[in-house]
Amino acid sequence: IAQLYGPLNNLGYVYRSVNQSLVDTERLLKLLNEPKEVDDKPDAPDLIVEDGEIEFDDVSFSYDNRSTALNGVSFKVPKGSSVALVGESGAGKSTILRLLYRFYDLKEGEGRILIDGQNIKDVTQRSLRKAIGVVPQDCVLFNTSIGYNIGYGKFDASSEEIEIAAQGAQMHDRIMSFPDGYDTDVGERGVRLSGGEKQRVAIARTLLKNPPILLLDEATSALDTSTEKDIQKALQNLQRGRSSLSIAHRLSTIASADVILVLKNGQIIEQGSHRELLAQDGVFAAMWADQVSTSGDPTASIGDQSVK
Ligand code: ATP
């Protein structure tokens, strides 16, 4: 893990990277009320990530001990692959991400969540959250330079590293068109970034953080075709070699995922590649056909489509 993260004795970096992912994640996970902090077990070891394989093993979960948010969910995200979660509002997509980030611990009998065979409730939260990069729907920008906003992903990143990350996130050319390049102020007092540009800033930050595991919450708003292409390319760069779980709304993301999980009422009702699910001609195929025919546009949002 030291190889992945550089010197661990750099407390400033550790603090900042954990802190940053918390800020983003709170937004990603749209937390309405602060969940109870989960406690590490005494002497809990750090998570050791080798492949970054994620496994949900018969996971059930309820927020209030009455209604069920997840019910017997099992799936794997093999090393370096991308899994897209689709399903109507309330189906359980965000709950899956929240549990993986350990906002809640599973109780006895509620199943297990493993990363490279280690139960996430047995390792330190700090090491878990350090291994996970979060790309939220809407990233927080500081009223300062665009360079700083990207460099926030890694303590003491050099300007060269920042530029490489921006290139990977398809933002470099856009930044060079700003009056002061990387020194241009963004946010309320500076250049206003579009939703798609903000998401690419989040992607650049995450490229700098270099985590083995990714959680992505795709924006529901429709994007124009060229922005869509830029984001697709940026996400491709980010997802390469990492295991990712995405709440997917856009048809292009869904089509390019290795595996799609279709959720309904806290259960996986269909799963497979895009091609397999279309051949299966079930719920997903109907949802897809409906979306493509009404929009006729591959950049359209499939967000919160009712799964009948
Ligand atoms: P959306 O697309 O609207 O974000 P989702 O698929 O992400 O929906 P979840 O947010 O995972 O769905 O919700 C799953 C279930 O858990 C829903 O029935 C929801 O009402 C319930 N739920 C979610 N968050 C909480 C909470 N903090 N307290 C109680 N119930 C919750």
Tab-separated table of C-alpha atoms and ligand atoms in Angstrom:
chain	number	residue	atom	x	y	z
A	1	ILE	CA	0.000	0.000	0.000
A	2	ALA	CA	2.956	2.258	0.627
A	3	GLN	CA	3.781	1.952	-3.044
A	4	LEU	CA	0.363	3.206	-3.956
A	5	TYR	CA	0.331	6.127	-1.641
A	6	GLY	CA	3.853	7.312	-1.278
A	7	PRO	CA	5.279	8.054	2.126
A	8	LEU	CA	2.739	7.244	4.775
A	9	ASN	CA	4.658	9.220	7.321
A	10	ASN	CA	3.441	12.336	5.619
A	11	LEU	CA	0.640	13.129	8.020
A	12	GLY	CA	-0.413	16.272	6.233
A	13	TYR	CA	-1.122	14.298	3.124
A	14	VAL	CA	-2.957	11.557	4.936
A	15	TYR	CA	-5.085	14.055	6.787
A	16	ARG	CA	-5.898	16.028	3.715
A	17	SER	CA	-6.664	13.102	1.470
A	18	VAL	CA	-8.996	11.561	4.028
A	19	ASN	CA	-10.589	14.888	4.691
A	20	GLN	CA	-11.098	15.620	1.040
A	21	SER	CA	-12.725	12.320	0.330
A	22	LEU	CA	-15.073	12.932	3.237
A	23	VAL	CA	-16.167	16.280	1.857
A	24	ASP	CA	-16.803	14.822	-1.564
A	25	THR	CA	-18.451	11.746	-0.229
A	26	GLU	CA	-20.890	13.630	1.912
A	27	ARG	CA	-22.064	15.303	-1.212
A	28	LEU	CA	-21.922	12.167	-3.277
A	29	LEU	CA	-23.982	10.272	-0.824
A	30	LYS	CA	-26.434	13.090	-0.276
A	31	LEU	CA	-26.459	12.557	3.427
A	32	LEU	CA	-29.538	13.984	4.976
A	33	ASN	CA	-28.512	13.352	8.505
A	34	GLU	CA	-25.147	12.485	9.900
A	35	PRO	CA	-24.969	8.727	10.341
A	36	LYS	CA	-23.603	7.364	13.562
A	37	GLU	CA	-19.866	7.024	13.284
A	38	VAL	CA	-18.805	3.444	12.889
A	39	ASP	CA	-16.153	2.333	15.338
A	40	ASP	CA	-12.964	0.535	14.457
A	41	LYS	CA	-12.315	-2.598	16.442
A	42	PRO	CA	-9.464	-2.279	18.918
A	43	ASP	CA	-6.204	-3.032	17.121
A	44	ALA	CA	-7.933	-3.176	13.738
A	45	PRO	CA	-5.347	-3.650	10.984
A	46	ASP	CA	-5.129	-1.472	7.897
A	47	LEU	CA	-6.738	-2.648	4.690
A	48	ILE	CA	-4.154	-4.089	2.325
A	49	VAL	CA	-5.169	-3.586	-1.279
A	50	GLU	CA	-3.533	-5.773	-3.869
A	51	ASP	CA	-6.073	-6.276	-6.638
A	52	GLY	CA	-8.892	-4.044	-5.429
A	53	GLU	CA	-11.504	-6.757	-5.871
A	54	ILE	CA	-14.806	-5.920	-4.199
A	55	GLU	CA	-17.357	-8.480	-3.060
A	56	PHE	CA	-20.827	-8.048	-1.603
A	57	ASP	CA	-21.798	-11.366	-0.054
A	58	ASP	CA	-25.522	-11.724	0.700
A	59	VAL	CA	-25.834	-8.155	1.985
A	60	SER	CA	-29.080	-7.010	3.550
A	61	PHE	CA	-29.512	-3.655	5.194
A	62	SER	CA	-32.167	-1.512	6.817
A	63	TYR	CA	-31.751	2.084	7.944
A	64	ASP	CA	-34.562	1.905	10.461
A	65	ASN	CA	-34.938	-1.833	11.226
A	66	ARG	CA	-38.330	-1.802	9.532
A	67	SER	CA	-38.116	-1.177	5.799
A	68	THR	CA	-35.455	-2.936	3.750
A	69	ALA	CA	-32.979	-0.888	1.737
A	70	LEU	CA	-30.994	-3.915	0.496
A	71	ASN	CA	-32.132	-7.504	0.504
A	72	GLY	CA	-29.709	-10.359	-0.145
A	73	VAL	CA	-27.420	-8.525	-2.552
A	74	SER	CA	-24.409	-10.488	-3.855
A	75	PHE	CA	-22.005	-9.428	-6.573
A	76	LYS	CA	-18.325	-9.030	-7.313
A	77	VAL	CA	-16.343	-6.245	-8.893
A	78	PRO	CA	-13.335	-8.141	-10.238
A	79	LYS	CA	-9.926	-6.493	-10.318
A	80	GLY	CA	-9.903	-3.461	-12.588
A	81	SER	CA	-13.463	-3.853	-13.835
A	82	SER	CA	-16.394	-1.458	-13.912
A	83	VAL	CA	-19.810	-2.210	-12.492
A	84	ALA	CA	-22.747	0.107	-13.176
A	85	LEU	CA	-25.758	0.295	-10.870
A	86	VAL	CA	-29.052	1.171	-12.490
A	87	GLY	CA	-32.593	1.205	-11.161
A	88	GLU	CA	-35.430	3.448	-10.147
A	89	SER	CA	-35.202	5.957	-7.333
A	90	GLY	CA	-35.036	4.211	-3.953
A	91	ALA	CA	-33.830	0.921	-5.459
A	92	GLY	CA	-30.717	0.902	-3.253
A	93	LYS	CA	-27.935	2.270	-5.484
A	94	SER	CA	-26.619	4.896	-3.041
A	95	THR	CA	-26.953	2.477	-0.131
A	96	ILE	CA	-24.473	0.137	-1.851
A	97	LEU	CA	-21.933	2.969	-2.149
A	98	ARG	CA	-22.546	4.160	1.429
A	99	LEU	CA	-21.987	0.670	2.811
A	100	LEU	CA	-18.773	0.208	0.831
A	101	TYR	CA	-17.503	3.509	2.226
A	102	ARG	CA	-18.526	2.218	5.654
A	103	PHE	CA	-20.952	4.871	6.753
A	104	TYR	CA	-22.735	1.961	8.389
A	105	ASP	CA	-21.499	-1.422	9.548
A	106	LEU	CA	-23.394	-4.574	8.726
A	107	LYS	CA	-24.638	-6.475	11.722
A	108	GLU	CA	-24.404	-10.203	12.315
A	109	GLY	CA	-26.581	-11.952	9.733
A	110	GLU	CA	-26.602	-8.993	7.305
A	111	GLY	CA	-23.844	-10.433	5.102
A	112	ARG	CA	-20.322	-9.258	4.406
A	113	ILE	CA	-18.518	-6.728	2.243
A	114	LEU	CA	-14.989	-7.730	1.309
A	115	ILE	CA	-12.100	-5.997	-0.415
A	116	ASP	CA	-9.414	-8.449	-1.487
A	117	GLY	CA	-10.890	-10.930	0.970
A	118	GLN	CA	-10.789	-8.573	3.984
A	119	ASN	CA	-14.081	-7.755	5.667
A	120	ILE	CA	-14.248	-3.956	5.576
A	121	LYS	CA	-15.695	-3.794	9.075
A	122	ASP	CA	-12.535	-5.422	10.450
A	123	VAL	CA	-10.042	-2.896	9.022
A	124	THR	CA	-9.433	0.748	9.914
A	125	GLN	CA	-11.806	3.279	8.352
A	126	ARG	CA	-8.866	5.483	7.543
A	127	SER	CA	-7.125	2.865	5.398
A	128	LEU	CA	-10.422	1.926	3.736
A	129	ARG	CA	-11.306	5.498	2.811
A	130	LYS	CA	-7.813	6.188	1.606
A	131	ALA	CA	-8.135	3.341	-0.885
A	132	ILE	CA	-11.364	4.740	-2.323
A	133	GLY	CA	-11.637	7.697	-4.680
A	134	VAL	CA	-14.964	9.422	-4.972
A	135	VAL	CA	-16.257	11.324	-7.984
A	136	PRO	CA	-19.464	12.998	-6.818
A	137	GLN	CA	-22.256	14.449	-8.939
A	138	ASP	CA	-21.216	17.929	-8.047
A	139	CYS	CA	-17.718	18.594	-6.749
A	140	VAL	CA	-16.858	21.313	-4.263
A	141	LEU	CA	-14.725	24.089	-5.738
A	142	PHE	CA	-12.753	26.551	-3.678
A	143	ASN	CA	-12.662	30.224	-4.619
A	144	THR	CA	-9.085	30.016	-5.688
A	145	SER	CA	-6.987	28.909	-8.658
A	146	ILE	CA	-7.966	25.998	-10.848
A	147	GLY	CA	-4.502	24.527	-10.235
A	148	TYR	CA	-5.087	24.505	-6.477
A	149	ASN	CA	-8.494	22.943	-6.963
A	150	ILE	CA	-6.969	20.040	-8.853
A	151	GLY	CA	-3.885	19.757	-6.630
A	152	TYR	CA	-6.184	19.291	-3.652
A	153	GLY	CA	-6.268	15.603	-4.592
A	154	LYS	CA	-2.685	15.199	-3.413
A	155	PHE	CA	-0.700	17.082	-0.844
A	156	ASP	CA	2.341	18.808	-2.384
A	157	ALA	CA	1.550	17.794	-5.952
A	158	SER	CA	3.964	19.452	-8.373
A	159	SER	CA	2.614	21.683	-11.120
A	160	GLU	CA	3.710	19.057	-13.602
A	161	GLU	CA	1.658	16.375	-11.823
A	162	ILE	CA	-1.326	18.720	-11.763
A	163	GLU	CA	-1.021	19.302	-15.482
A	164	ILE	CA	-0.758	15.584	-16.247
A	165	ALA	CA	-3.884	14.956	-14.159
A	166	ALA	CA	-5.722	17.745	-15.982
A	167	GLN	CA	-4.684	16.237	-19.297
A	168	GLY	CA	-5.974	12.835	-18.228
A	169	ALA	CA	-9.239	14.480	-17.199
A	170	GLN	CA	-9.563	16.260	-20.567
A	171	MET	CA	-9.398	19.677	-18.866
A	172	HIS	CA	-5.952	20.911	-19.853
A	173	ASP	CA	-6.952	22.631	-23.105
A	174	ARG	CA	-9.909	24.286	-21.433
A	175	ILE	CA	-7.674	25.544	-18.631
A	176	MET	CA	-5.153	26.904	-21.124
A	177	SER	CA	-7.982	28.949	-22.661
A	178	PHE	CA	-8.487	30.767	-19.333
A	179	PRO	CA	-6.831	34.189	-18.978
A	180	ASP	CA	-4.234	33.039	-16.431
A	181	GLY	CA	-4.109	29.336	-17.253
A	182	TYR	CA	-3.727	27.223	-14.117
A	183	ASP	CA	-3.585	30.383	-11.960
A	184	THR	CA	-7.061	31.485	-13.020
A	185	ASP	CA	-9.488	31.808	-10.134
A	186	VAL	CA	-12.587	29.666	-10.362
A	187	GLY	CA	-15.807	29.542	-8.419
A	188	GLU	CA	-17.977	32.446	-7.393
A	189	ARG	CA	-15.338	35.103	-7.868
A	190	GLY	CA	-13.624	33.705	-10.945
A	191	VAL	CA	-14.360	31.746	-14.087
A	192	ARG	CA	-17.585	29.824	-13.768
A	193	LEU	CA	-17.223	26.168	-14.663
A	194	SER	CA	-20.043	24.162	-16.186
A	195	GLY	CA	-21.283	20.984	-14.537
A	196	GLY	CA	-19.279	18.867	-16.963
A	197	GLU	CA	-16.126	20.882	-16.283
A	198	LYS	CA	-16.566	20.557	-12.527
A	199	GLN	CA	-16.904	16.835	-12.904
A	200	ARG	CA	-13.645	16.774	-14.858
A	201	VAL	CA	-11.970	18.715	-12.032
A	202	ALA	CA	-13.160	15.951	-9.671
A	203	ILE	CA	-11.741	13.372	-12.081
A	204	ALA	CA	-8.393	15.192	-12.202
A	205	ARG	CA	-8.252	15.316	-8.384
A	206	THR	CA	-8.964	11.629	-8.200
A	207	LEU	CA	-6.305	10.857	-10.821
A	208	LEU	CA	-3.834	12.639	-8.535
A	209	LYS	CA	-5.053	10.770	-5.464
A	210	ASN	CA	-4.520	7.533	-7.403
A	211	PRO	CA	-6.809	5.207	-5.429
A	212	PRO	CA	-7.285	1.559	-6.462
A	213	ILE	CA	-11.070	1.724	-6.009
A	214	LEU	CA	-13.557	4.264	-7.347
A	215	LEU	CA	-17.079	5.287	-6.457
A	216	LEU	CA	-18.795	7.400	-9.080
A	217	ASP	CA	-22.102	9.163	-8.893
A	218	GLU	CA	-22.970	10.331	-12.338
A	219	ALA	CA	-24.753	13.635	-12.794
A	220	THR	CA	-28.319	13.205	-13.990
A	221	SER	CA	-28.350	16.328	-16.112
A	222	ALA	CA	-27.982	15.852	-19.839
A	223	LEU	CA	-24.704	17.024	-21.347
A	224	ASP	CA	-24.005	18.295	-24.812
A	225	THR	CA	-22.295	15.855	-27.153
A	226	SER	CA	-18.771	17.241	-26.961
A	227	THR	CA	-18.838	17.490	-23.142
A	228	GLU	CA	-20.191	13.960	-23.026
A	229	LYS	CA	-17.267	12.771	-25.158
A	230	ASP	CA	-14.723	14.583	-22.967
A	231	ILE	CA	-16.185	13.083	-19.802
A	232	GLN	CA	-16.290	9.626	-21.321
A	233	LYS	CA	-12.622	9.870	-22.251
A	234	ALA	CA	-11.715	11.263	-18.810
A	235	LEU	CA	-13.595	8.455	-17.077
A	236	GLN	CA	-11.918	5.894	-19.291
A	237	ASN	CA	-8.536	7.248	-18.197
A	238	LEU	CA	-9.604	7.226	-14.558
A	239	GLN	CA	-11.144	3.765	-14.589
A	240	ARG	CA	-8.227	2.098	-16.337
A	241	GLY	CA	-6.647	-0.390	-13.933
A	242	ARG	CA	-9.075	0.432	-11.091
A	243	SER	CA	-12.171	-1.316	-9.798
A	244	SER	CA	-15.181	0.968	-10.019
A	245	LEU	CA	-18.770	1.061	-8.873
A	246	SER	CA	-20.915	3.721	-10.547
A	247	ILE	CA	-24.415	4.976	-10.098
A	248	ALA	CA	-25.013	5.237	-13.815
A	249	HIS	CA	-27.512	7.483	-15.487
A	250	ARG	CA	-26.086	8.019	-18.937
A	251	LEU	CA	-26.605	5.478	-21.677
A	252	SER	CA	-22.962	5.714	-22.783
A	253	THR	CA	-21.672	4.823	-19.308
A	254	ILE	CA	-24.088	1.958	-18.967
A	255	ALA	CA	-23.159	0.570	-22.375
A	256	SER	CA	-19.433	0.643	-21.609
A	257	ALA	CA	-19.614	-0.964	-18.131
A	258	ASP	CA	-18.242	-4.492	-17.788
A	259	VAL	CA	-21.259	-5.518	-15.739
A	260	ILE	CA	-24.600	-3.825	-15.156
A	261	LEU	CA	-26.599	-4.564	-12.023
A	262	VAL	CA	-30.287	-3.736	-12.300
A	263	LEU	CA	-31.724	-3.040	-8.861
A	264	LYS	CA	-35.288	-2.929	-7.706
A	265	ASN	CA	-36.573	-2.738	-4.137
A	266	GLY	CA	-33.131	-3.511	-2.740
A	267	GLN	CA	-32.564	-6.596	-4.869
A	268	ILE	CA	-30.595	-7.348	-7.991
A	269	ILE	CA	-33.211	-8.365	-10.532
A	270	GLU	CA	-30.919	-8.649	-13.567
A	271	GLN	CA	-27.197	-8.611	-14.156
A	272	GLY	CA	-24.837	-8.958	-17.067
A	273	SER	CA	-23.068	-7.038	-19.767
A	274	HIS	CA	-25.033	-4.603	-21.856
A	275	ARG	CA	-25.153	-7.121	-24.693
A	276	GLU	CA	-26.263	-9.952	-22.403
A	277	LEU	CA	-29.001	-7.878	-20.833
A	278	LEU	CA	-30.339	-6.774	-24.206
A	279	ALA	CA	-30.351	-10.419	-25.386
A	280	GLN	CA	-32.193	-11.399	-22.212
A	281	ASP	CA	-34.960	-9.042	-23.317
A	282	GLY	CA	-36.163	-8.368	-19.786
A	283	VAL	CA	-36.514	-5.305	-17.601
A	284	PHE	CA	-33.246	-3.694	-18.642
A	285	ALA	CA	-33.895	-4.231	-22.349
A	286	ALA	CA	-37.309	-2.603	-22.033
A	287	MET	CA	-35.874	0.320	-20.093
A	288	TRP	CA	-33.129	0.774	-22.664
A	289	ALA	CA	-35.484	0.596	-25.653
A	290	ASP	CA	-37.780	3.087	-24.023
A	291	GLN	CA	-34.967	5.505	-23.311
A	292	VAL	CA	-33.349	5.255	-26.716
A	293	SER	CA	-36.620	5.690	-28.548
A	294	THR	CA	-37.778	8.668	-26.508
A	295	SER	CA	-34.448	10.459	-26.604
A	296	GLY	CA	-32.816	9.045	-29.710
A	297	ASP	CA	-29.747	10.540	-28.142
A	298	PRO	CA	-26.940	8.521	-26.594
A	299	THR	CA	-26.046	11.360	-24.255
A	300	ALA	CA	-29.483	11.390	-22.711
A	301	SER	CA	-29.957	10.699	-19.041
A	302	ILE	CA	-31.451	7.410	-17.976
A	303	GLY	CA	-31.598	8.643	-14.402
A	304	ASP	CA	-34.351	7.418	-12.174
A	305	GLN	CA	-36.084	5.729	-15.039
A	306	SER	CA	-38.955	3.749	-13.715
A	307	VAL	CA	-38.130	0.068	-13.940
A	308	LYS	CA	-41.438	-1.583	-14.572
B	1	ATP	P1	-31.901	7.540	-5.885
B	1	ATP	O1	-31.721	7.178	-7.336
B	1	ATP	O2	-33.150	8.306	-5.667
B	1	ATP	O3	-30.702	8.194	-5.268
B	1	ATP	P2	-31.197	4.966	-4.718
B	1	ATP	O4	-31.386	3.835	-5.654
B	1	ATP	O5	-29.816	5.476	-4.529
B	1	ATP	O6	-32.175	6.146	-5.103
B	1	ATP	P3	-31.174	4.560	-1.840
B	1	ATP	O7	-30.866	5.975	-1.501
B	1	ATP	O8	-30.090	3.566	-1.720
B	1	ATP	O9	-31.801	4.469	-3.316
B	1	ATP	O10	-32.406	4.121	-0.946
B	1	ATP	C1	-32.817	2.771	-0.740
B	1	ATP	C2	-33.943	2.747	0.286
B	1	ATP	O11	-33.454	3.167	1.560
B	1	ATP	C3	-35.093	3.671	-0.057
B	1	ATP	O12	-36.295	3.020	0.301
B	1	ATP	C4	-34.858	4.887	0.809
B	1	ATP	O13	-36.079	5.494	1.151
B	1	ATP	C5	-34.197	4.282	2.036
B	1	ATP	N1	-33.243	5.237	2.644
B	1	ATP	C6	-32.191	5.828	2.037
B	1	ATP	N2	-31.510	6.614	2.901
B	1	ATP	C7	-32.127	6.515	4.089
B	1	ATP	C8	-31.893	7.091	5.389
B	1	ATP	N3	-30.857	7.902	5.630
B	1	ATP	N4	-32.770	6.767	6.370
B	1	ATP	C9	-33.812	5.923	6.150
B	1	ATP	N5	-34.080	5.353	4.946
B	1	ATP	C10	-33.258	5.635	3.927
